[in-house]
Amino acid sequence: MSPLKLAAALLAAAAVAAPTASADQPHPFAGDRQVTVLTRNLFLGTDLAPIFGAPSLPALFGAVAAGYADVQASNVHDRMAAVADEIAAAQPDLVGLQEAALYRTDVPADGPATPSETTTIDFLDELLDALEGRGQSYEVVARFDGTDAELPAGLPPRMDVRFTDRIAILARTDETTADLKLSDPQTGAYATQLGLSTVGGPIAVKRGWASVDIKIRGKSFRFVTTHLEAFSGAVRKAQAAELAASLPDDAVVVGDFNAGPGKDLVAYDTLIGGGLADAWPDGPATCCRKLTESKPLTSRIDLVLTRGGFDTVATDVVSNRTPGGLWASDHAGVVATLRLP
């Protein structure tokens, strides 16, 4: 189902019952009102810094070609299958995704004059197909399209590569509406954004959030996923303050915050000072390593934050490898089961 069709379906959720969970599937809402959430940065597949910092047009076009080759070599198909295995094992009710990238190309190269429309790699489609193949029922219920940039690739340029950064919320669709109701999916961009000057022209690094309102056995809260700015601490702090100020009294916020214990306590403290609680304050590192590296993760920046008195029942880190030995992402995912107040 397309996101637009699903959004329409959500508005009619009170009148249309979702399919009942299968008999052999544990029901997450038996007894206490609980919800299990997962935050997962999917890793866009390359380092953008060489593109942003290229000193000349030939260097820029070479960096774009090299970056796109990195994405292709990262084996998105197998990596999203590994993420699907993580989801199937954890059985989260809600999943917040970051760097759910979309790549499109255009031949011949003409830069952004003619926007590329030929889809070559779609992280969301790959993940949803992998979940369906594992018998897992999930749908995209909200999606924010962020940075959308197109540049020529190669020397001489033979094609354009268009990169669209996205965040999204997946929700299970095999729960009865008596237990899990979704409504009012929303997305938005932060007022403070980073602008980069490159030899190929300015690039707007557009960051934002996606949300959906959740009701479980009479208790409501807002579920939000976000990805705060990676390249500027000042912009990240402003986005953190805006996020904290925008939330209702009861909320669960997941994402790659590029902030946390061990990295940028300023933005992290802005979130905590803004009334959010860390669901796993002594949790392990979640970032970052190359897909081929075996070294430990060093920074805890993938977080589950709450407002409104949620209790943390259980937590876990997920980090699968592909059959070829690549990590599913340069981040690990974080799972948290929360008891509603």
CSV table of C-alpha atoms in Angstrom, one decimal:
chain,number,residue,atom,x,y,z
A,1,MET,CA,0.0,0.0,0.0
A,2,SER,CA,1.3,3.5,-0.8
A,3,PRO,CA,2.0,5.9,2.1
A,4,LEU,CA,-0.9,8.1,0.8
A,5,LYS,CA,-3.3,5.3,0.7
A,6,LEU,CA,-2.2,4.1,4.1
A,7,ALA,CA,-2.6,7.6,5.6
A,8,ALA,CA,-6.2,7.6,4.4
A,9,ALA,CA,-6.7,4.2,5.9
A,10,LEU,CA,-5.5,5.4,9.2
A,11,LEU,CA,-8.1,8.1,9.3
A,12,ALA,CA,-10.7,5.4,9.0
A,13,ALA,CA,-9.1,3.1,11.7
A,14,ALA,CA,-12.0,3.5,14.1
A,15,ALA,CA,-14.3,1.9,11.5
A,16,VAL,CA,-12.1,-0.7,9.9
A,17,ALA,CA,-10.6,-3.5,12.0
A,18,ALA,CA,-7.1,-4.7,11.2
A,19,PRO,CA,-6.4,-8.4,10.8
A,20,THR,CA,-6.1,-10.4,14.0
A,21,ALA,CA,-2.7,-11.6,15.0
A,22,SER,CA,-1.9,-15.2,14.2
A,23,ALA,CA,-2.5,-17.7,17.0
A,24,ASP,CA,1.2,-18.6,17.2
A,25,GLN,CA,2.3,-15.0,17.6
A,26,PRO,CA,2.8,-13.6,21.2
A,27,HIS,CA,0.4,-10.7,21.8
A,28,PRO,CA,2.3,-7.7,23.1
A,29,PHE,CA,-0.6,-6.0,25.0
A,30,ALA,CA,-1.6,-8.9,27.2
A,31,GLY,CA,-1.7,-7.7,30.8
A,32,ASP,CA,0.0,-4.3,31.2
A,33,ARG,CA,-0.2,-1.7,28.5
A,34,GLN,CA,3.1,-2.1,26.8
A,35,VAL,CA,4.7,-1.1,23.5
A,36,THR,CA,7.9,-2.3,21.9
A,37,VAL,CA,9.8,0.2,19.7
A,38,LEU,CA,12.9,-0.1,17.6
A,39,THR,CA,15.1,2.7,16.2
A,40,ARG,CA,17.2,1.8,13.2
A,41,ASN,CA,19.6,3.9,11.1
A,42,LEU,CA,19.9,2.0,7.8
A,43,PHE,CA,23.1,3.7,6.7
A,44,LEU,CA,22.9,5.4,3.3
A,45,GLY,CA,25.9,3.4,2.0
A,46,THR,CA,28.7,6.0,1.7
A,47,ASP,CA,30.5,8.9,3.4
A,48,LEU,CA,29.2,12.2,2.0
A,49,ALA,CA,32.1,14.2,3.4
A,50,PRO,CA,34.3,13.8,0.2
A,51,ILE,CA,31.4,15.1,-1.9
A,52,PHE,CA,30.8,18.1,0.3
A,53,GLY,CA,34.5,18.9,0.6
A,54,ALA,CA,35.6,18.3,-3.0
A,55,PRO,CA,37.9,21.2,-4.1
A,56,SER,CA,37.1,21.2,-7.8
A,57,LEU,CA,34.4,20.1,-10.2
A,58,PRO,CA,36.4,17.2,-11.5
A,59,ALA,CA,37.0,16.1,-7.9
A,60,LEU,CA,33.3,16.5,-7.1
A,61,PHE,CA,32.2,14.4,-10.1
A,62,GLY,CA,34.8,11.7,-9.1
A,63,ALA,CA,33.6,11.8,-5.5
A,64,VAL,CA,30.0,11.3,-6.6
A,65,ALA,CA,30.9,8.4,-8.8
A,66,ALA,CA,33.0,6.8,-6.0
A,67,GLY,CA,30.2,7.4,-3.4
A,68,TYR,CA,27.6,5.8,-5.7
A,69,ALA,CA,29.9,2.8,-6.2
A,70,ASP,CA,30.2,2.5,-2.4
A,71,VAL,CA,26.4,2.4,-2.2
A,72,GLN,CA,26.2,-0.4,-4.8
A,73,ALA,CA,29.0,-2.3,-3.1
A,74,SER,CA,27.3,-2.0,0.3
A,75,ASN,CA,24.7,-4.7,-0.9
A,76,VAL,CA,21.6,-2.9,0.2
A,77,HIS,CA,19.4,-5.9,-0.7
A,78,ASP,CA,21.3,-8.2,1.7
A,79,ARG,CA,21.6,-5.5,4.4
A,80,MET,CA,17.9,-4.8,4.4
A,81,ALA,CA,17.3,-8.5,4.6
A,82,ALA,CA,19.5,-8.5,7.8
A,83,VAL,CA,17.5,-5.6,9.2
A,84,ALA,CA,14.3,-7.6,8.4
A,85,ASP,CA,15.7,-10.5,10.4
A,86,GLU,CA,16.3,-8.1,13.4
A,87,ILE,CA,12.7,-6.9,13.2
A,88,ALA,CA,11.3,-10.4,12.9
A,89,ALA,CA,13.2,-11.4,16.0
A,90,ALA,CA,12.4,-8.3,18.1
A,91,GLN,CA,8.7,-8.0,17.0
A,92,PRO,CA,8.5,-4.3,17.6
A,93,ASP,CA,5.1,-2.6,17.3
A,94,LEU,CA,6.6,0.5,15.9
A,95,VAL,CA,9.9,1.1,14.0
A,96,GLY,CA,11.6,4.4,13.5
A,97,LEU,CA,13.9,4.4,10.5
A,98,GLN,CA,16.7,6.9,9.6
A,99,GLU,CA,18.7,7.1,6.3
A,100,ALA,CA,16.1,5.1,4.5
A,101,ALA,CA,17.7,6.4,1.3
A,102,LEU,CA,16.3,6.5,-2.3
A,103,TYR,CA,18.8,6.7,-5.2
A,104,ARG,CA,17.7,7.6,-8.7
A,105,THR,CA,19.8,8.1,-11.9
A,106,ASP,CA,19.6,9.9,-15.2
A,107,VAL,CA,21.5,9.5,-18.5
A,108,PRO,CA,23.0,11.6,-20.0
A,109,ALA,CA,24.3,13.8,-17.2
A,110,ASP,CA,22.8,17.3,-17.0
A,111,GLY,CA,22.9,18.0,-13.3
A,112,PRO,CA,19.6,19.0,-11.6
A,113,ALA,CA,18.3,20.6,-14.8
A,114,THR,CA,16.3,17.4,-15.5
A,115,PRO,CA,15.5,15.6,-12.2
A,116,SER,CA,16.5,12.0,-12.2
A,117,GLU,CA,13.5,9.7,-12.0
A,118,THR,CA,14.9,6.2,-12.6
A,119,THR,CA,14.9,4.4,-9.3
A,120,THR,CA,17.9,2.2,-8.8
A,121,ILE,CA,18.0,1.6,-5.1
A,122,ASP,CA,15.1,2.1,-2.6
A,123,PHE,CA,15.9,1.1,0.9
A,124,LEU,CA,12.3,1.2,2.0
A,125,ASP,CA,11.1,-1.1,-0.8
A,126,GLU,CA,13.9,-3.5,-0.1
A,127,LEU,CA,13.1,-3.6,3.6
A,128,LEU,CA,9.4,-4.0,3.2
A,129,ASP,CA,9.9,-6.8,0.6
A,130,ALA,CA,12.2,-8.6,3.0
A,131,LEU,CA,9.7,-8.3,5.8
A,132,GLU,CA,6.9,-9.6,3.7
A,133,GLY,CA,9.1,-12.6,2.7
A,134,ARG,CA,9.5,-13.4,6.4
A,135,GLY,CA,5.8,-13.3,7.1
A,136,GLN,CA,6.1,-10.0,8.9
A,137,SER,CA,3.2,-7.5,8.5
A,138,TYR,CA,4.5,-3.9,8.6
A,139,GLU,CA,3.5,-0.8,6.7
A,140,VAL,CA,4.9,2.7,6.3
A,141,VAL,CA,2.6,5.0,8.2
A,142,ALA,CA,4.6,8.2,8.0
A,143,ARG,CA,7.6,9.3,5.9
A,144,PHE,CA,9.6,12.5,5.7
A,145,ASP,CA,11.7,13.3,2.6
A,146,GLY,CA,14.7,15.3,3.6
A,147,THR,CA,17.9,16.2,1.7
A,148,ASP,CA,17.3,15.8,-2.1
A,149,ALA,CA,20.4,16.4,-4.1
A,150,GLU,CA,21.5,15.5,-7.6
A,151,LEU,CA,25.0,15.7,-9.1
A,152,PRO,CA,26.8,14.5,-12.2
A,153,ALA,CA,29.0,11.4,-11.6
A,154,GLY,CA,32.2,10.2,-13.4
A,155,LEU,CA,35.0,11.8,-15.4
A,156,PRO,CA,33.7,12.8,-17.8
A,157,PRO,CA,30.2,12.7,-16.2
A,158,ARG,CA,28.1,9.9,-17.8
A,159,MET,CA,25.1,10.1,-15.5
A,160,ASP,CA,23.5,12.0,-12.7
A,161,VAL,CA,23.0,10.5,-9.3
A,162,ARG,CA,20.1,11.8,-7.2
A,163,PHE,CA,20.1,11.1,-3.5
A,164,THR,CA,17.0,11.5,-1.3
A,165,ASP,CA,17.4,11.1,2.4
A,166,ARG,CA,14.3,9.8,4.2
A,167,ILE,CA,13.1,8.9,7.7
A,168,ALA,CA,10.0,6.7,8.2
A,169,ILE,CA,7.8,5.0,10.7
A,170,LEU,CA,6.8,1.4,10.2
A,171,ALA,CA,3.9,-0.1,12.2
A,172,ARG,CA,2.7,-3.6,12.6
A,173,THR,CA,-0.6,-4.3,10.8
A,174,ASP,CA,-1.5,-7.6,12.5
A,175,GLU,CA,-2.8,-6.2,15.7
A,176,THR,CA,-6.5,-5.7,16.5
A,177,THR,CA,-7.7,-2.1,16.6
A,178,ALA,CA,-8.9,-2.7,20.1
A,179,ASP,CA,-5.2,-2.9,21.1
A,180,LEU,CA,-3.4,-0.7,18.7
A,181,LYS,CA,-4.9,2.3,17.0
A,182,LEU,CA,-3.0,4.7,14.8
A,183,SER,CA,-4.1,8.2,13.7
A,184,ASP,CA,-2.9,11.6,12.4
A,185,PRO,CA,0.4,10.8,10.7
A,186,GLN,CA,2.4,13.9,10.3
A,187,THR,CA,5.8,15.1,9.1
A,188,GLY,CA,7.7,18.3,9.3
A,189,ALA,CA,11.1,20.0,8.7
A,190,TYR,CA,13.1,21.8,11.4
A,191,ALA,CA,13.2,25.6,11.2
A,192,THR,CA,16.9,25.5,11.7
A,193,GLN,CA,18.7,23.8,8.8
A,194,LEU,CA,22.3,23.5,7.6
A,195,GLY,CA,23.3,24.9,4.3
A,196,LEU,CA,26.5,23.7,2.6
A,197,SER,CA,28.5,25.5,-0.1
A,198,THR,CA,30.1,23.1,-2.6
A,199,VAL,CA,31.9,23.6,-5.8
A,200,GLY,CA,28.8,22.3,-7.5
A,201,GLY,CA,26.6,24.8,-5.8
A,202,PRO,CA,24.7,25.0,-2.5
A,203,ILE,CA,23.2,22.0,-0.9
A,204,ALA,CA,20.4,22.3,1.6
A,205,VAL,CA,20.7,19.6,4.3
A,206,LYS,CA,17.0,19.2,5.1
A,207,ARG,CA,16.3,17.5,8.4
A,208,GLY,CA,12.9,16.8,10.0
A,209,TRP,CA,10.7,14.3,11.8
A,210,ALA,CA,7.8,11.9,11.2
A,211,SER,CA,5.1,11.1,13.8
A,212,VAL,CA,1.9,9.1,14.3
A,213,ASP,CA,-0.5,9.2,17.3
A,214,ILE,CA,-0.9,5.8,19.0
A,215,LYS,CA,-3.7,4.6,21.3
A,216,ILE,CA,-3.4,1.4,23.3
A,217,ARG,CA,-6.3,0.3,25.5
A,218,GLY,CA,-7.4,3.8,26.1
A,219,LYS,CA,-4.0,5.4,26.6
A,220,SER,CA,-2.6,7.7,23.9
A,221,PHE,CA,0.8,9.0,23.1
A,222,ARG,CA,2.7,10.3,20.1
A,223,PHE,CA,5.5,8.3,18.4
A,224,VAL,CA,8.2,10.2,16.6
A,225,THR,CA,11.3,9.4,14.7
A,226,THR,CA,14.0,11.9,13.7
A,227,HIS,CA,17.6,12.3,12.6
A,228,LEU,CA,19.3,15.4,13.9
A,229,GLU,CA,22.0,17.3,12.1
A,230,ALA,CA,25.4,15.4,11.8
A,231,PHE,CA,27.6,18.2,10.5
A,232,SER,CA,26.9,21.1,12.9
A,233,GLY,CA,26.6,21.0,16.6
A,234,ALA,CA,24.9,24.4,16.7
A,235,VAL,CA,22.3,23.4,14.2
A,236,ARG,CA,21.8,20.1,16.1
A,237,LYS,CA,21.3,21.9,19.4
A,238,ALA,CA,18.7,24.2,17.8
A,239,GLN,CA,16.9,21.2,16.3
A,240,ALA,CA,16.9,19.4,19.6
A,241,ALA,CA,15.3,22.4,21.4
A,242,GLU,CA,12.7,22.7,18.7
A,243,LEU,CA,11.9,19.0,18.9
A,244,ALA,CA,11.5,19.0,22.7
A,245,ALA,CA,9.3,22.1,22.6
A,246,SER,CA,7.0,20.5,20.0
A,247,LEU,CA,6.0,17.3,21.8
A,248,PRO,CA,2.8,16.6,23.7
A,249,ASP,CA,2.8,15.5,27.3
A,250,ASP,CA,3.0,11.8,26.4
A,251,ALA,CA,5.5,10.9,23.7
A,252,VAL,CA,8.1,8.4,22.6
A,253,VAL,CA,10.8,9.7,20.4
A,254,VAL,CA,13.4,7.5,18.7
A,255,GLY,CA,16.2,8.3,16.3
A,256,ASP,CA,19.7,9.0,15.4
A,257,PHE,CA,20.3,12.1,17.4
A,258,ASN,CA,24.0,12.5,16.7
A,259,ALA,CA,24.2,13.3,20.3
A,260,GLY,CA,24.4,11.3,23.6
A,261,PRO,CA,26.8,10.2,26.3
A,262,GLY,CA,30.3,10.3,24.7
A,263,LYS,CA,29.3,12.6,21.8
A,264,ASP,CA,27.8,16.1,22.0
A,265,LEU,CA,26.3,16.3,25.4
A,266,VAL,CA,25.1,19.8,24.6
A,267,ALA,CA,22.3,18.6,22.3
A,268,TYR,CA,21.6,15.6,24.5
A,269,ASP,CA,21.3,17.8,27.6
A,270,THR,CA,19.0,20.1,25.6
A,271,LEU,CA,16.7,17.1,25.0
A,272,ILE,CA,16.8,15.9,28.6
A,273,GLY,CA,16.4,19.5,29.9
A,274,GLY,CA,13.4,19.8,27.6
A,275,GLY,CA,11.5,17.2,29.6
A,276,LEU,CA,12.6,14.0,27.8
A,277,ALA,CA,13.8,10.9,29.7
A,278,ASP,CA,16.4,8.4,28.3
A,279,ALA,CA,14.8,5.0,28.3
A,280,TRP,CA,18.3,3.3,28.6
A,281,PRO,CA,20.6,5.9,30.2
A,282,ASP,CA,23.4,3.3,30.7
A,283,GLY,CA,23.0,1.6,27.4
A,284,PRO,CA,25.9,0.5,25.2
A,285,ALA,CA,27.4,2.3,22.2
A,286,THR,CA,25.5,2.2,18.9
A,287,CYS,CA,27.8,3.9,16.4
A,288,CYS,CA,29.8,3.8,14.2
A,289,ARG,CA,32.0,1.4,12.2
A,290,LYS,CA,32.5,0.6,8.5
A,291,LEU,CA,30.4,-2.3,7.2
A,292,THR,CA,33.5,-4.5,7.0
A,293,GLU,CA,35.1,-3.6,10.4
A,294,SER,CA,35.1,-5.8,13.5
A,295,LYS,CA,36.0,-3.0,15.9
A,296,PRO,CA,33.6,-2.1,18.7
A,297,LEU,CA,31.1,0.7,18.4
A,298,THR,CA,32.1,3.8,20.4
A,299,SER,CA,29.3,6.3,20.7
A,300,ARG,CA,25.7,6.0,22.0
A,301,ILE,CA,23.7,8.3,19.7
A,302,ASP,CA,20.7,6.1,18.8
A,303,LEU,CA,18.3,6.7,21.5
A,304,VAL,CA,14.8,5.9,22.8
A,305,LEU,CA,13.5,9.0,24.7
A,306,THR,CA,10.1,9.3,26.5
A,307,ARG,CA,7.9,12.0,28.0
A,308,GLY,CA,5.1,11.3,30.4
A,309,GLY,CA,6.2,8.7,32.9
A,310,PHE,CA,6.8,5.6,30.7
A,311,ASP,CA,8.6,2.7,32.5
A,312,THR,CA,11.3,0.8,30.7
A,313,VAL,CA,10.5,-2.9,30.9
A,314,ALA,CA,13.3,-4.3,28.6
A,315,THR,CA,16.0,-3.1,26.3
A,316,ASP,CA,18.3,-4.7,23.7
A,317,VAL,CA,20.7,-3.8,20.9
A,318,VAL,CA,20.4,-5.4,17.5
A,319,SER,CA,23.2,-5.6,14.9
A,320,ASN,CA,23.1,-8.4,12.3
A,321,ARG,CA,25.5,-9.3,9.5
A,322,THR,CA,24.7,-10.3,5.9
A,323,PRO,CA,25.7,-13.7,4.6
A,324,GLY,CA,28.6,-12.0,3.0
A,325,GLY,CA,29.8,-10.7,6.3
A,326,LEU,CA,28.8,-7.0,6.1
A,327,TRP,CA,27.1,-5.3,9.0
A,328,ALA,CA,23.5,-4.4,8.3
A,329,SER,CA,24.4,-0.8,9.0
A,330,ASP,CA,27.2,1.3,10.5
A,331,HIS,CA,24.9,1.8,13.5
A,332,ALA,CA,23.3,-0.8,15.8
A,333,GLY,CA,19.6,-0.6,16.4
A,334,VAL,CA,18.0,-0.2,19.8
A,335,VAL,CA,14.9,-2.0,21.0
A,336,ALA,CA,12.9,-0.9,24.0
A,337,THR,CA,9.7,-2.3,25.6
A,338,LEU,CA,7.9,0.4,27.5
A,339,ARG,CA,5.0,0.3,29.9
A,340,LEU,CA,2.6,3.1,29.4
A,341,PRO,CA,1.8,5.4,32.4
